[in-house]
PDB file of C-alpha atoms and ligand atoms in Angstrom:
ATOM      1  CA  UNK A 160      21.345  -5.615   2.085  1.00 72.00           C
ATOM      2  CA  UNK A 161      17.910  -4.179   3.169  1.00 92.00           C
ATOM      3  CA  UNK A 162      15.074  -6.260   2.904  1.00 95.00           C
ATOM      4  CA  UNK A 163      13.352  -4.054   0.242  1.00 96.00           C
ATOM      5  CA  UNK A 164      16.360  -4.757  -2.089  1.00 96.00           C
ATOM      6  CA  UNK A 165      15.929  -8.263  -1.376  1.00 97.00           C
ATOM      7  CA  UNK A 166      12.780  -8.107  -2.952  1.00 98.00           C
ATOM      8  CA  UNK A 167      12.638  -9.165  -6.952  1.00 98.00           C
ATOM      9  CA  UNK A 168       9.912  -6.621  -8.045  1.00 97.00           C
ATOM     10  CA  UNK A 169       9.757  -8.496 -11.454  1.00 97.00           C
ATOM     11  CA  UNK A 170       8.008 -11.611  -9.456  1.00 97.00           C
ATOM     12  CA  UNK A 171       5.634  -9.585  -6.870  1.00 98.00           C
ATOM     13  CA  UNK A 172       2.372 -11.095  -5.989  1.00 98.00           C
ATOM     14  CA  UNK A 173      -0.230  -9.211  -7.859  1.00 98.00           C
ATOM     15  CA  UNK A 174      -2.747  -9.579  -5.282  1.00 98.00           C
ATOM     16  CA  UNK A 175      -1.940  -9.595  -1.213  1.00 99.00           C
ATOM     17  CA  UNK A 176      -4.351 -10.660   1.172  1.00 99.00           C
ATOM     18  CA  UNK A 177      -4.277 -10.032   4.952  1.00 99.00           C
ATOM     19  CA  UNK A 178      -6.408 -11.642   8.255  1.00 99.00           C
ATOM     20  CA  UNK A 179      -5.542  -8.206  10.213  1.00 99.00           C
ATOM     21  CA  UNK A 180      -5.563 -10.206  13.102  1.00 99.00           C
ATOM     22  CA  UNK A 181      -4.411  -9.897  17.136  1.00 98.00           C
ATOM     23  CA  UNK A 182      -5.269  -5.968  18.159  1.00 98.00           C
ATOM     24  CA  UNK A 183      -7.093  -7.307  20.765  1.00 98.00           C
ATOM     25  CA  UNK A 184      -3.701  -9.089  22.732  1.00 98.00           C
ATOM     26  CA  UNK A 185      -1.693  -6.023  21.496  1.00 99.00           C
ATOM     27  CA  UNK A 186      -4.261  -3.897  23.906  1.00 98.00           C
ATOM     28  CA  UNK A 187      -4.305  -6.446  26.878  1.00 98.00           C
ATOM     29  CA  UNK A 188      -0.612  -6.904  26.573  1.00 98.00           C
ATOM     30  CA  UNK A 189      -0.705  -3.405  27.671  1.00 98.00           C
ATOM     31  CA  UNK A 190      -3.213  -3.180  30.100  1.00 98.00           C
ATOM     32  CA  UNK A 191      -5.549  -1.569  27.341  1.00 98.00           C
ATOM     33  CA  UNK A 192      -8.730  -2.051  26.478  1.00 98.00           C
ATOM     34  CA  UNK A 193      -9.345  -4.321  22.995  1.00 98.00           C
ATOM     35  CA  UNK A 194     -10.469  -0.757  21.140  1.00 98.00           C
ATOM     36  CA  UNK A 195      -7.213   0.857  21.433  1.00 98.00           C
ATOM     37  CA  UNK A 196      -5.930  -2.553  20.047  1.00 98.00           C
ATOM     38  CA  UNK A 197      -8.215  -1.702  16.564  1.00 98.00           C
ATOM     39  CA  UNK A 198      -7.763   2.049  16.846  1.00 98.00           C
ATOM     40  CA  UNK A 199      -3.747   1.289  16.562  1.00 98.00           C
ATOM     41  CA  UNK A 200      -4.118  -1.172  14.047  1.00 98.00           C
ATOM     42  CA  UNK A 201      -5.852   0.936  11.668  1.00 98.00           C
ATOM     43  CA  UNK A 202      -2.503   2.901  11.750  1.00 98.00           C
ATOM     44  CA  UNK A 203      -0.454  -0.495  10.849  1.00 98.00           C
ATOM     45  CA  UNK A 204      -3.462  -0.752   7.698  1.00 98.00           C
ATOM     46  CA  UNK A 205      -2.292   2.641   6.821  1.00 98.00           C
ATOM     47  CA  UNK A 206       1.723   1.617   6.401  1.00 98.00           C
ATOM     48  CA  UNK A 207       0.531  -1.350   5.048  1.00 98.00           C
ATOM     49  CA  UNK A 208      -1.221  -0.071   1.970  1.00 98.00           C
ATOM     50  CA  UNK A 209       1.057   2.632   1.925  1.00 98.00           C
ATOM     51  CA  UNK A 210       3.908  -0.167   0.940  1.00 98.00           C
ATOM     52  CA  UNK A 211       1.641  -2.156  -1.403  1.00 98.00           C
ATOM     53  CA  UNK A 212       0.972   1.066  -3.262  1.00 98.00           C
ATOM     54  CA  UNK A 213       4.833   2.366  -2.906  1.00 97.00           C
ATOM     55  CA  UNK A 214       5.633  -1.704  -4.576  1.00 98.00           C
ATOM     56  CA  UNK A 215       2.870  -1.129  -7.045  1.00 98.00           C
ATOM     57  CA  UNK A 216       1.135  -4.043  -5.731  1.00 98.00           C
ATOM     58  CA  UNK A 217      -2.427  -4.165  -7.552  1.00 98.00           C
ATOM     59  CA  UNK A 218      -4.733  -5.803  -5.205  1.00 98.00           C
ATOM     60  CA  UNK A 219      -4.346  -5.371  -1.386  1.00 99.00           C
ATOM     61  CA  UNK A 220      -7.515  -7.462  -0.129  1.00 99.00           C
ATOM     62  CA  UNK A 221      -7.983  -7.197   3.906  1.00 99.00           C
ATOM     63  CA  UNK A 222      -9.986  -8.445   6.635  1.00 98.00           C
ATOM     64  CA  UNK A 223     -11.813  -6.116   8.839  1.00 98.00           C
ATOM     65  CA  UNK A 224     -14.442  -7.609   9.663  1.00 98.00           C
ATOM     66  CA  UNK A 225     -16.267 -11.068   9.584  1.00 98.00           C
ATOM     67  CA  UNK A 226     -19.398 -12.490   9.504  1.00 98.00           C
ATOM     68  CA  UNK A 227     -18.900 -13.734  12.968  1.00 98.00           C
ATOM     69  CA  UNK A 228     -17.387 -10.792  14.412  1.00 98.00           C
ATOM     70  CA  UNK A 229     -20.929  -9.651  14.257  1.00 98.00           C
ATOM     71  CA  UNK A 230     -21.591 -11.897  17.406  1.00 98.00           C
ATOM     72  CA  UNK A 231     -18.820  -9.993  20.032  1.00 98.00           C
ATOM     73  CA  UNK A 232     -19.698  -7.692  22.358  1.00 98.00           C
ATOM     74  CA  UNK A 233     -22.350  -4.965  21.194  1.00 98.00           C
ATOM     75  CA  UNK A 234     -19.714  -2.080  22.496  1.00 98.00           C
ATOM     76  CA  UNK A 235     -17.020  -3.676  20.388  1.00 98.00           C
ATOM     77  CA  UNK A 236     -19.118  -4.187  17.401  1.00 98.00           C
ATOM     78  CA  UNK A 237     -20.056  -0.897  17.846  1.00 98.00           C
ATOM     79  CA  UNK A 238     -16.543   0.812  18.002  1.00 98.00           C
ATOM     80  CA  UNK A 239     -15.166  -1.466  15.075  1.00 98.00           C
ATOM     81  CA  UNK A 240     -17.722   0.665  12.634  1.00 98.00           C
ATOM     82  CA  UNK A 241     -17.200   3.626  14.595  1.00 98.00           C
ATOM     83  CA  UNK A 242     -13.256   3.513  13.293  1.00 98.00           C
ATOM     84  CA  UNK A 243     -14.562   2.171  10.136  1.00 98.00           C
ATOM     85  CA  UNK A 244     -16.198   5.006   9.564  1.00 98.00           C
ATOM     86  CA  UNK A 245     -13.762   7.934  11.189  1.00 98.00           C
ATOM     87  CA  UNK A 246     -10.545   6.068   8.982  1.00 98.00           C
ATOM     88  CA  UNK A 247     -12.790   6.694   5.801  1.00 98.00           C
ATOM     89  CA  UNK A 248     -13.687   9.833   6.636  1.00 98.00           C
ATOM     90  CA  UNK A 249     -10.092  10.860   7.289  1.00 98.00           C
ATOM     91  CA  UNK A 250      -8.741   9.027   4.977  1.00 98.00           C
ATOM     92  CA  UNK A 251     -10.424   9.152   1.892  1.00 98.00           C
ATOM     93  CA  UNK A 252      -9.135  12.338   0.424  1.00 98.00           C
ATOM     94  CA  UNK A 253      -5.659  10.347   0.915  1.00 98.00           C
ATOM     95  CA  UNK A 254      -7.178   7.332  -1.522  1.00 98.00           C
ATOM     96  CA  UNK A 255      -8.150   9.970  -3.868  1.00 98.00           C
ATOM     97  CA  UNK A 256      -4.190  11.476  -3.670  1.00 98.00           C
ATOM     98  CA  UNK A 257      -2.702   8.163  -3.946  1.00 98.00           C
ATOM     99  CA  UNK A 258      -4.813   6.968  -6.890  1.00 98.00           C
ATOM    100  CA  UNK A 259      -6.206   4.183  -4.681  1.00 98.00           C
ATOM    101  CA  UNK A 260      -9.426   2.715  -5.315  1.00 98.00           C
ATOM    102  CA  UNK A 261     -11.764   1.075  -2.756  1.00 98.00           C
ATOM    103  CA  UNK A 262     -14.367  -1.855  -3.082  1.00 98.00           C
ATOM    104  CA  UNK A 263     -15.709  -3.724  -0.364  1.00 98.00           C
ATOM    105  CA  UNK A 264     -16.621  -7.438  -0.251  1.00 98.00           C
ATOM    106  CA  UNK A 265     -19.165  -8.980   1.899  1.00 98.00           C
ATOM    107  CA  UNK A 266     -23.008  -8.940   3.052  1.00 98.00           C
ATOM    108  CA  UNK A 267     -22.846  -4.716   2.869  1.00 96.00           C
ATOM    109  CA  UNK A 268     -26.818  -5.154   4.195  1.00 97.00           C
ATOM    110  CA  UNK A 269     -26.301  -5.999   7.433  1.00 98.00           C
ATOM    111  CA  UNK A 270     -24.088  -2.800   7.947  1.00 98.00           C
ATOM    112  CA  UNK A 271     -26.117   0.274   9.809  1.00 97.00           C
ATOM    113  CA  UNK A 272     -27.102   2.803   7.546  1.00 97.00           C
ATOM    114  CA  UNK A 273     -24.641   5.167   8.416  1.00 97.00           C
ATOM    115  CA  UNK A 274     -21.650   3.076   7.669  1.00 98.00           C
ATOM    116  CA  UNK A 275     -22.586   1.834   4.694  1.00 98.00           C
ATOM    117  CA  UNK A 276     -23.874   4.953   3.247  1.00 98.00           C
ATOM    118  CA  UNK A 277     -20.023   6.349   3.873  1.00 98.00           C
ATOM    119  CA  UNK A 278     -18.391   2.911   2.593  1.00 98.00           C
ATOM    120  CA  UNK A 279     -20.462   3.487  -0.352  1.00 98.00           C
ATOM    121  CA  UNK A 280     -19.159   7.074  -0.850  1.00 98.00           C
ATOM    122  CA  UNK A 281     -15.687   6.039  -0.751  1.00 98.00           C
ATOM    123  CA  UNK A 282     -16.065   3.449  -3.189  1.00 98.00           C
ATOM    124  CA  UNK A 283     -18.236   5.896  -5.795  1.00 98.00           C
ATOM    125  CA  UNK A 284     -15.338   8.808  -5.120  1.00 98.00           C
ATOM    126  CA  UNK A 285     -12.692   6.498  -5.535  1.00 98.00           C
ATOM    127  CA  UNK A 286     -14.113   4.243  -8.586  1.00 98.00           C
ATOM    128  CA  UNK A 287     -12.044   5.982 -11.529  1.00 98.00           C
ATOM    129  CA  UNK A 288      -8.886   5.314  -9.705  1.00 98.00           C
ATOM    130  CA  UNK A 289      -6.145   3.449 -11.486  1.00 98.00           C
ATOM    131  CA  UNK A 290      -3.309   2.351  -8.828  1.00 98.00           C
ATOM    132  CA  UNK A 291      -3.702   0.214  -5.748  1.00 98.00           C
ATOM    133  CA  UNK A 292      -6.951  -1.754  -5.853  1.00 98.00           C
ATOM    134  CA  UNK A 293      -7.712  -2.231  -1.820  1.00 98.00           C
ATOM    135  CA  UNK A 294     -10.569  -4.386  -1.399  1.00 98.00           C
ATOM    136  CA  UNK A 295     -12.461  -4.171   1.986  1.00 98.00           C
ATOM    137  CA  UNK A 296     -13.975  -7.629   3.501  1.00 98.00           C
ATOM    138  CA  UNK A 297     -16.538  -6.310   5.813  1.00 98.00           C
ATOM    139  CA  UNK A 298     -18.993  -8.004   7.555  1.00 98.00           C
ATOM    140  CA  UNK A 299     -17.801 -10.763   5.157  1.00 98.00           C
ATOM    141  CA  UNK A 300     -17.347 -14.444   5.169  1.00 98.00           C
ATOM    142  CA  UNK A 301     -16.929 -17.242   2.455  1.00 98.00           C
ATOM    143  CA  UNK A 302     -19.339 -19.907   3.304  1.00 98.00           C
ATOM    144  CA  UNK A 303     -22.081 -16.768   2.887  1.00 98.00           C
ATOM    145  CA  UNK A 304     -20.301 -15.723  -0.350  1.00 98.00           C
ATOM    146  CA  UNK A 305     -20.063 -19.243  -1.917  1.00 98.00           C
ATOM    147  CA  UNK A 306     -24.220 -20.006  -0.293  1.00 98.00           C
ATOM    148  CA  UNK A 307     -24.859 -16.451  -2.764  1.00 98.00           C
ATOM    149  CA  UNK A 308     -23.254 -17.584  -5.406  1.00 98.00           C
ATOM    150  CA  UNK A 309     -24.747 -20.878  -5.699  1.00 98.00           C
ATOM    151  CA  UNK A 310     -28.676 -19.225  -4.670  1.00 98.00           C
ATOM    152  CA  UNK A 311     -27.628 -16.527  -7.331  1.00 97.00           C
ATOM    153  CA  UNK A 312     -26.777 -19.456 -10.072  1.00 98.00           C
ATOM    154  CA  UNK A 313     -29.987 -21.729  -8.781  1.00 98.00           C
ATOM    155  CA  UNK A 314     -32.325 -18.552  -9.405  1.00 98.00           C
ATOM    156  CA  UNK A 315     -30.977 -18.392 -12.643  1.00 98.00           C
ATOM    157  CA  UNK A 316     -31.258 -22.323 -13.236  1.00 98.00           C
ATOM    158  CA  UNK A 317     -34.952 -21.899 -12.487  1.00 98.00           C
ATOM    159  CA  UNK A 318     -35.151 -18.659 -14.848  1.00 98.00           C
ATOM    160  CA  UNK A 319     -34.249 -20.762 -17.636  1.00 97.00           C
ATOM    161  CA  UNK A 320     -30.899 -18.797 -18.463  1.00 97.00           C
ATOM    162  CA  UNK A 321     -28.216 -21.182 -17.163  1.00 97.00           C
ATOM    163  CA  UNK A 322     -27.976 -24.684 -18.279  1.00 97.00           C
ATOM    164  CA  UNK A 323     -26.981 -26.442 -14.910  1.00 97.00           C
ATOM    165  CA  UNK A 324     -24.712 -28.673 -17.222  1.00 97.00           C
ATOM    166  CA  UNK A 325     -22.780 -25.737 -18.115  1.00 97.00           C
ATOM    167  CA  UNK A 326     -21.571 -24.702 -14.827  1.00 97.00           C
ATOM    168  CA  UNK A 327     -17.874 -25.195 -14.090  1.00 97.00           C
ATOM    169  CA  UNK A 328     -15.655 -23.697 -11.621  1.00 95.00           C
ATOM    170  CA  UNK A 329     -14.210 -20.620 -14.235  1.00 94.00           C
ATOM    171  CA  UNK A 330     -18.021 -19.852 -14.642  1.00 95.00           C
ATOM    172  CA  UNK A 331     -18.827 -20.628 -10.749  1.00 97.00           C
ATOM    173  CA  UNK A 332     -16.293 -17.672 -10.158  1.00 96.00           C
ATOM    174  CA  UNK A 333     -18.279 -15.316 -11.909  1.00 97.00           C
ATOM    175  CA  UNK A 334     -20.994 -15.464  -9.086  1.00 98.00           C
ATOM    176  CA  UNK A 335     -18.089 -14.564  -6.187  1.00 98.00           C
ATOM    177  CA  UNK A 336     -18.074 -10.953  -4.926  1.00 97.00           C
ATOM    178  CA  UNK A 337     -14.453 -11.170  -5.853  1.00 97.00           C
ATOM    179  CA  UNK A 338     -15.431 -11.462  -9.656  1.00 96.00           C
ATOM    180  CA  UNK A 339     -12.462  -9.421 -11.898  1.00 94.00           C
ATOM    181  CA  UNK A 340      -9.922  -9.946  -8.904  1.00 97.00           C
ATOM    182  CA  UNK A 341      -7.251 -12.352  -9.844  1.00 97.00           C
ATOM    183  CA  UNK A 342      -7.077 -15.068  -6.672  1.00 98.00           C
ATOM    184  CA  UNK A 343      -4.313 -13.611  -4.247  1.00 98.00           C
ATOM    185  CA  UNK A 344      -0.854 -15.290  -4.809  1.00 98.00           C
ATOM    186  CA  UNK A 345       0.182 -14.517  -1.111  1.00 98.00           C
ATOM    187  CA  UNK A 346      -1.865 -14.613   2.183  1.00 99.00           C
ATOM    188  CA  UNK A 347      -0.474 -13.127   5.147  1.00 99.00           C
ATOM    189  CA  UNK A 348      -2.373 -14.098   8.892  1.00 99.00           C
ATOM    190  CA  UNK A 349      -0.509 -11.979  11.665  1.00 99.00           C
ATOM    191  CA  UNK A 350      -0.807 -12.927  15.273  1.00 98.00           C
ATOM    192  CA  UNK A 351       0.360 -16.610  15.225  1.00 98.00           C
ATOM    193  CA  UNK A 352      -3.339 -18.289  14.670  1.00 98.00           C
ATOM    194  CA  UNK A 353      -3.116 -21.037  11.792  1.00 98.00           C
ATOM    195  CA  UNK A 354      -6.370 -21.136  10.519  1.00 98.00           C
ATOM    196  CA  UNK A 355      -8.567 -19.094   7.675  1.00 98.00           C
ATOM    197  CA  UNK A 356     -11.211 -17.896   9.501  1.00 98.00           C
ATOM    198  CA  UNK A 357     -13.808 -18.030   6.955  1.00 98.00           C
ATOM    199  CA  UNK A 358     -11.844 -16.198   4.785  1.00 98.00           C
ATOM    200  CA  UNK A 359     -11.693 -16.341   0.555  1.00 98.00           C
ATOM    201  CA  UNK A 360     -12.141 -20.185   0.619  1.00 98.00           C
ATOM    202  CA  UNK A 361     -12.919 -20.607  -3.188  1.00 98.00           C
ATOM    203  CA  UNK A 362      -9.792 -18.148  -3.867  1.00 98.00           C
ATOM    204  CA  UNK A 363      -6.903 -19.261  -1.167  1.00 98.00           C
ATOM    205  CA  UNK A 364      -7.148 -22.421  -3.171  1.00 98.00           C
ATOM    206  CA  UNK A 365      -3.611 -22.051  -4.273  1.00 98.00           C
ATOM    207  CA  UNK A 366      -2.416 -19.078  -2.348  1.00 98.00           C
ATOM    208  CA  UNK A 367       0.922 -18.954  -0.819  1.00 98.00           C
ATOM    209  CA  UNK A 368      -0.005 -19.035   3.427  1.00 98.00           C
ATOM    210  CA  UNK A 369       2.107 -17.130   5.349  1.00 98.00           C
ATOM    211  CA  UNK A 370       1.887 -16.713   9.071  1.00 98.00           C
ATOM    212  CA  UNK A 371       3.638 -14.745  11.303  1.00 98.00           C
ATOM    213  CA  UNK A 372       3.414 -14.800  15.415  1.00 98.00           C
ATOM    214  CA  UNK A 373       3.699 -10.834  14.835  1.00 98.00           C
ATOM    215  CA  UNK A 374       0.279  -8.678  16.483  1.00 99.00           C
ATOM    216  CA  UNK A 375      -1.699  -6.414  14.059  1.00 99.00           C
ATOM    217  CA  UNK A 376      -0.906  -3.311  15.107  1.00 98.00           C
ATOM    218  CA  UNK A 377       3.158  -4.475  14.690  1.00 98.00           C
ATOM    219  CA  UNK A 378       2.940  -5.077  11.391  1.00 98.00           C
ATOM    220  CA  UNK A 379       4.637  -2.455   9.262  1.00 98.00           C
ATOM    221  CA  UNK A 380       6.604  -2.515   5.987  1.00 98.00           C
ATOM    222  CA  UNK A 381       9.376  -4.605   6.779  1.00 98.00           C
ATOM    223  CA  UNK A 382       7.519  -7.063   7.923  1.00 98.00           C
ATOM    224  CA  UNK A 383       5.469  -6.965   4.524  1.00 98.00           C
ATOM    225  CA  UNK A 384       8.711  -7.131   2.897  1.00 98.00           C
ATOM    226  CA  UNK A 385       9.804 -10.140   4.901  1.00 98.00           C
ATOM    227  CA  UNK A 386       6.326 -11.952   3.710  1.00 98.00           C
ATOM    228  CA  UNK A 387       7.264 -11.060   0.374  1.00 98.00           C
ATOM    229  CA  UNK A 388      10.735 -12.389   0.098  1.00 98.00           C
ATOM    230  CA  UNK A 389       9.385 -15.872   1.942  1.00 98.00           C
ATOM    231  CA  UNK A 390       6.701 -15.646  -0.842  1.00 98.00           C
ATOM    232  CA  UNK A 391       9.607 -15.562  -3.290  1.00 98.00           C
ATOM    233  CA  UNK A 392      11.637 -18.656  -2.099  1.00 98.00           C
ATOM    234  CA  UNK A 393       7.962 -20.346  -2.576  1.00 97.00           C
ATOM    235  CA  UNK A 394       8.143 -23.067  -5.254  1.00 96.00           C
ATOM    236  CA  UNK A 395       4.471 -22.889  -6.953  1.00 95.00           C
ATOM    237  CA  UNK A 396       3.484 -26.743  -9.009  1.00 95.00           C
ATOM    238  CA  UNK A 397      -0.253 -26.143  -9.008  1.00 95.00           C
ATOM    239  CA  UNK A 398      -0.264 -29.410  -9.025  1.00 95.00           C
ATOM    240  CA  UNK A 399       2.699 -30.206 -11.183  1.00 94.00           C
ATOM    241  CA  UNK A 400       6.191 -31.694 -10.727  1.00 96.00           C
ATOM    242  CA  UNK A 401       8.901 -29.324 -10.045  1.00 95.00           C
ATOM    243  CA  UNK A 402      10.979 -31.153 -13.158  1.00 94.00           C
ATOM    244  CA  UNK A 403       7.462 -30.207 -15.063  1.00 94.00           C
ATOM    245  CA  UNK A 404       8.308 -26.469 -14.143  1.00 92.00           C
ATOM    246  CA  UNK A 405      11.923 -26.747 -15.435  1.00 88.00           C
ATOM    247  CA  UNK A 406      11.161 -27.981 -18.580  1.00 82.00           C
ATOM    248  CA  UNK A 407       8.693 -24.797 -18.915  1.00 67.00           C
TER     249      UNK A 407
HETATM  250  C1  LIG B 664      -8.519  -8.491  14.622  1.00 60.85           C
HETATM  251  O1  LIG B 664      -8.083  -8.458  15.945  1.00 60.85           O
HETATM  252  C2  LIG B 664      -9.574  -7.459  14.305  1.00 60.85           C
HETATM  253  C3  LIG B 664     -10.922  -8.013  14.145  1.00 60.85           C
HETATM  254  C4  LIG B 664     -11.252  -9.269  14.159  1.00 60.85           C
HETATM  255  C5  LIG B 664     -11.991  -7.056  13.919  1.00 60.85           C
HETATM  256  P1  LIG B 664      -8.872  -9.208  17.083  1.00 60.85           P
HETATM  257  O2  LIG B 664      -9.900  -8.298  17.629  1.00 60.85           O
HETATM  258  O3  LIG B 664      -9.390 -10.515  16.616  1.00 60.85           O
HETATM  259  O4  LIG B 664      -7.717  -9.415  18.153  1.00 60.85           O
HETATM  260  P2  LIG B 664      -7.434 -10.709  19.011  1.00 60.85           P
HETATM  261  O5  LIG B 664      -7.338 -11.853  18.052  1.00 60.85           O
HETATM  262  O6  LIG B 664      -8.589 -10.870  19.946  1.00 60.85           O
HETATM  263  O7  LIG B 664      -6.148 -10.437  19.688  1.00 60.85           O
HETATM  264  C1  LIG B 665     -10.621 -13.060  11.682  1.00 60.85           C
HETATM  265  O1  LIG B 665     -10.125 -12.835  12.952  1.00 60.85           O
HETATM  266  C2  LIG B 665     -11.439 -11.900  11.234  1.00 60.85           C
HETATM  267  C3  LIG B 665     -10.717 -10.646  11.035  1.00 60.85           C
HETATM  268  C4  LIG B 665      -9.440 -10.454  11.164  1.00 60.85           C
HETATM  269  C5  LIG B 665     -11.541  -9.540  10.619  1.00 60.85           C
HETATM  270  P1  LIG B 665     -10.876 -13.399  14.256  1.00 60.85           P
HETATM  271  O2  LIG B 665     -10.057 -13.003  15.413  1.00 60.85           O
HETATM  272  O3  LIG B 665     -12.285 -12.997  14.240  1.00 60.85           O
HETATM  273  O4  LIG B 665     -10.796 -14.968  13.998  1.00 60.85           O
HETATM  274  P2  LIG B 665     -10.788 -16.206  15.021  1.00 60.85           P
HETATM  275  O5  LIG B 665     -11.973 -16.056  15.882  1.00 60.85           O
HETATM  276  O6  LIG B 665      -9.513 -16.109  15.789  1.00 60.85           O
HETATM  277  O7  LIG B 665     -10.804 -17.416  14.152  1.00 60.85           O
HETATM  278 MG1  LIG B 666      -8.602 -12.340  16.540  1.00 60.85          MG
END
């Protein structure tokens, strides 16, 4: 049986999220240099939310670039919002096609004009879109997120229009960039690296981890669909006892 039909699209995750992560051992692997590593996996992005919108996924949240990517190499830096900005320019009319709407999570500020000014013209052209919801972290990490939320929720403490007694994590969630975006049921980190990387702390609370030793620029739809149907043999307790679950 293929491994789409393997899939049980009654119990998809409703929200996917993806550490992009190993173009630059893809390149060296073969005697490239790291760019060609990003430039190639900005094709695998391209399968990838090309599946997610064929499986009617509704939020695809990815990684593409973190708060402490900002300290590589100036010439890398630079090229990473060099693609960033040719994939939106080619791609955008594509979004638009596919019904796909962009938003972007992260500290936005600290992009160059430039880059920001087109990120912000995707996300305006694409806002009335209704299918795939693909949310951009860029220049993004979750210790800044949560320290924004809790300045953002201390400012308003002082203001006089939050009682601090009445702040609770449903509330707290409010203040996250990530506000209206259900937490991601699945998170998929390519490249074999086990960690989080600073990535959607507050939300990967209960998230289904999945790692695979596979490089960025490898990934493509089956092995999305293999993350999937690993997702799927997941038993989820929140907490709970699986007998709790049965009884349900
Ligand atoms: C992920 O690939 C892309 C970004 C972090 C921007 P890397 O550039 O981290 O590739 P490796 O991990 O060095 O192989
Ligand atoms: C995480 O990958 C960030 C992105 C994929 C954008 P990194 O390659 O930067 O993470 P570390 O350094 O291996 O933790
Ligand atoms: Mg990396």
């Amino acid at each position: 049986m293929s491994l789409l039909k393997q899939i049980d699209t009654a119990r998809l995750p409703s929200h996917i999220a993806i550490i992009m992560d190993g173009n630059g051992r893809w390149a060296r692997q073969r005697g490239m240099d790291r760019i060609f590593g990003h430039q190639q996996g900005v094709k695998a992005l391209r399968e990838i939310i090309e599946a997610s919108a064929e499986l009617k996924i509704k939020f695809l949240t990815v990684y593409a670039f973190s708060t402490e990517n900002w300290g590589r190499p100036d010439e890398e830096v630079s090229a990473l919002m060099g693609i960033m900005v040719q994939s939106l320019n080619k791609e955008t009319d594509t979004l638009i096609k596919n019904n796909i709407r962009l938003t972007a999570i992260g500290d936005t500020e600290r992009l160059a004009s430039d880059v920001k000014e087109r990120l912000l013209e995707t996300i305006n052209v694409t806002s009335d879109a209704t299918g795939l919801n693909l949310v951009v972290a860029m220049s993004y990490s979750s210790r800044w997120e949560i320290t924004e939320a809790a300045k953002r929720i201390g400012a308003e403490i002082s203001r006089g229009s939050v009682d601090p007694g009445s702040v609770n994590e449903f509330n707290f969630e409010k203040y996250l960039t990530t506000h209206g975006v259900p937490a991601p049921e699945l998170m998929i980190r390519t490249s074999g690296e086990m960690r989080i990387s600073n990535f959607l702390l507050w939300q990967l609370a209960y998230t289904e981890l999945y790692f695979t030793e596979i490089l960025w620029p490898d990934f493509g739809k089956v092995e999305l669909y293999k993350a999937i149907i690993e997702f799927q043999k997941r038993e989820r307790r929140f907490g709970k006892t699986s007998e709790q679950l049965l009884d349900k």
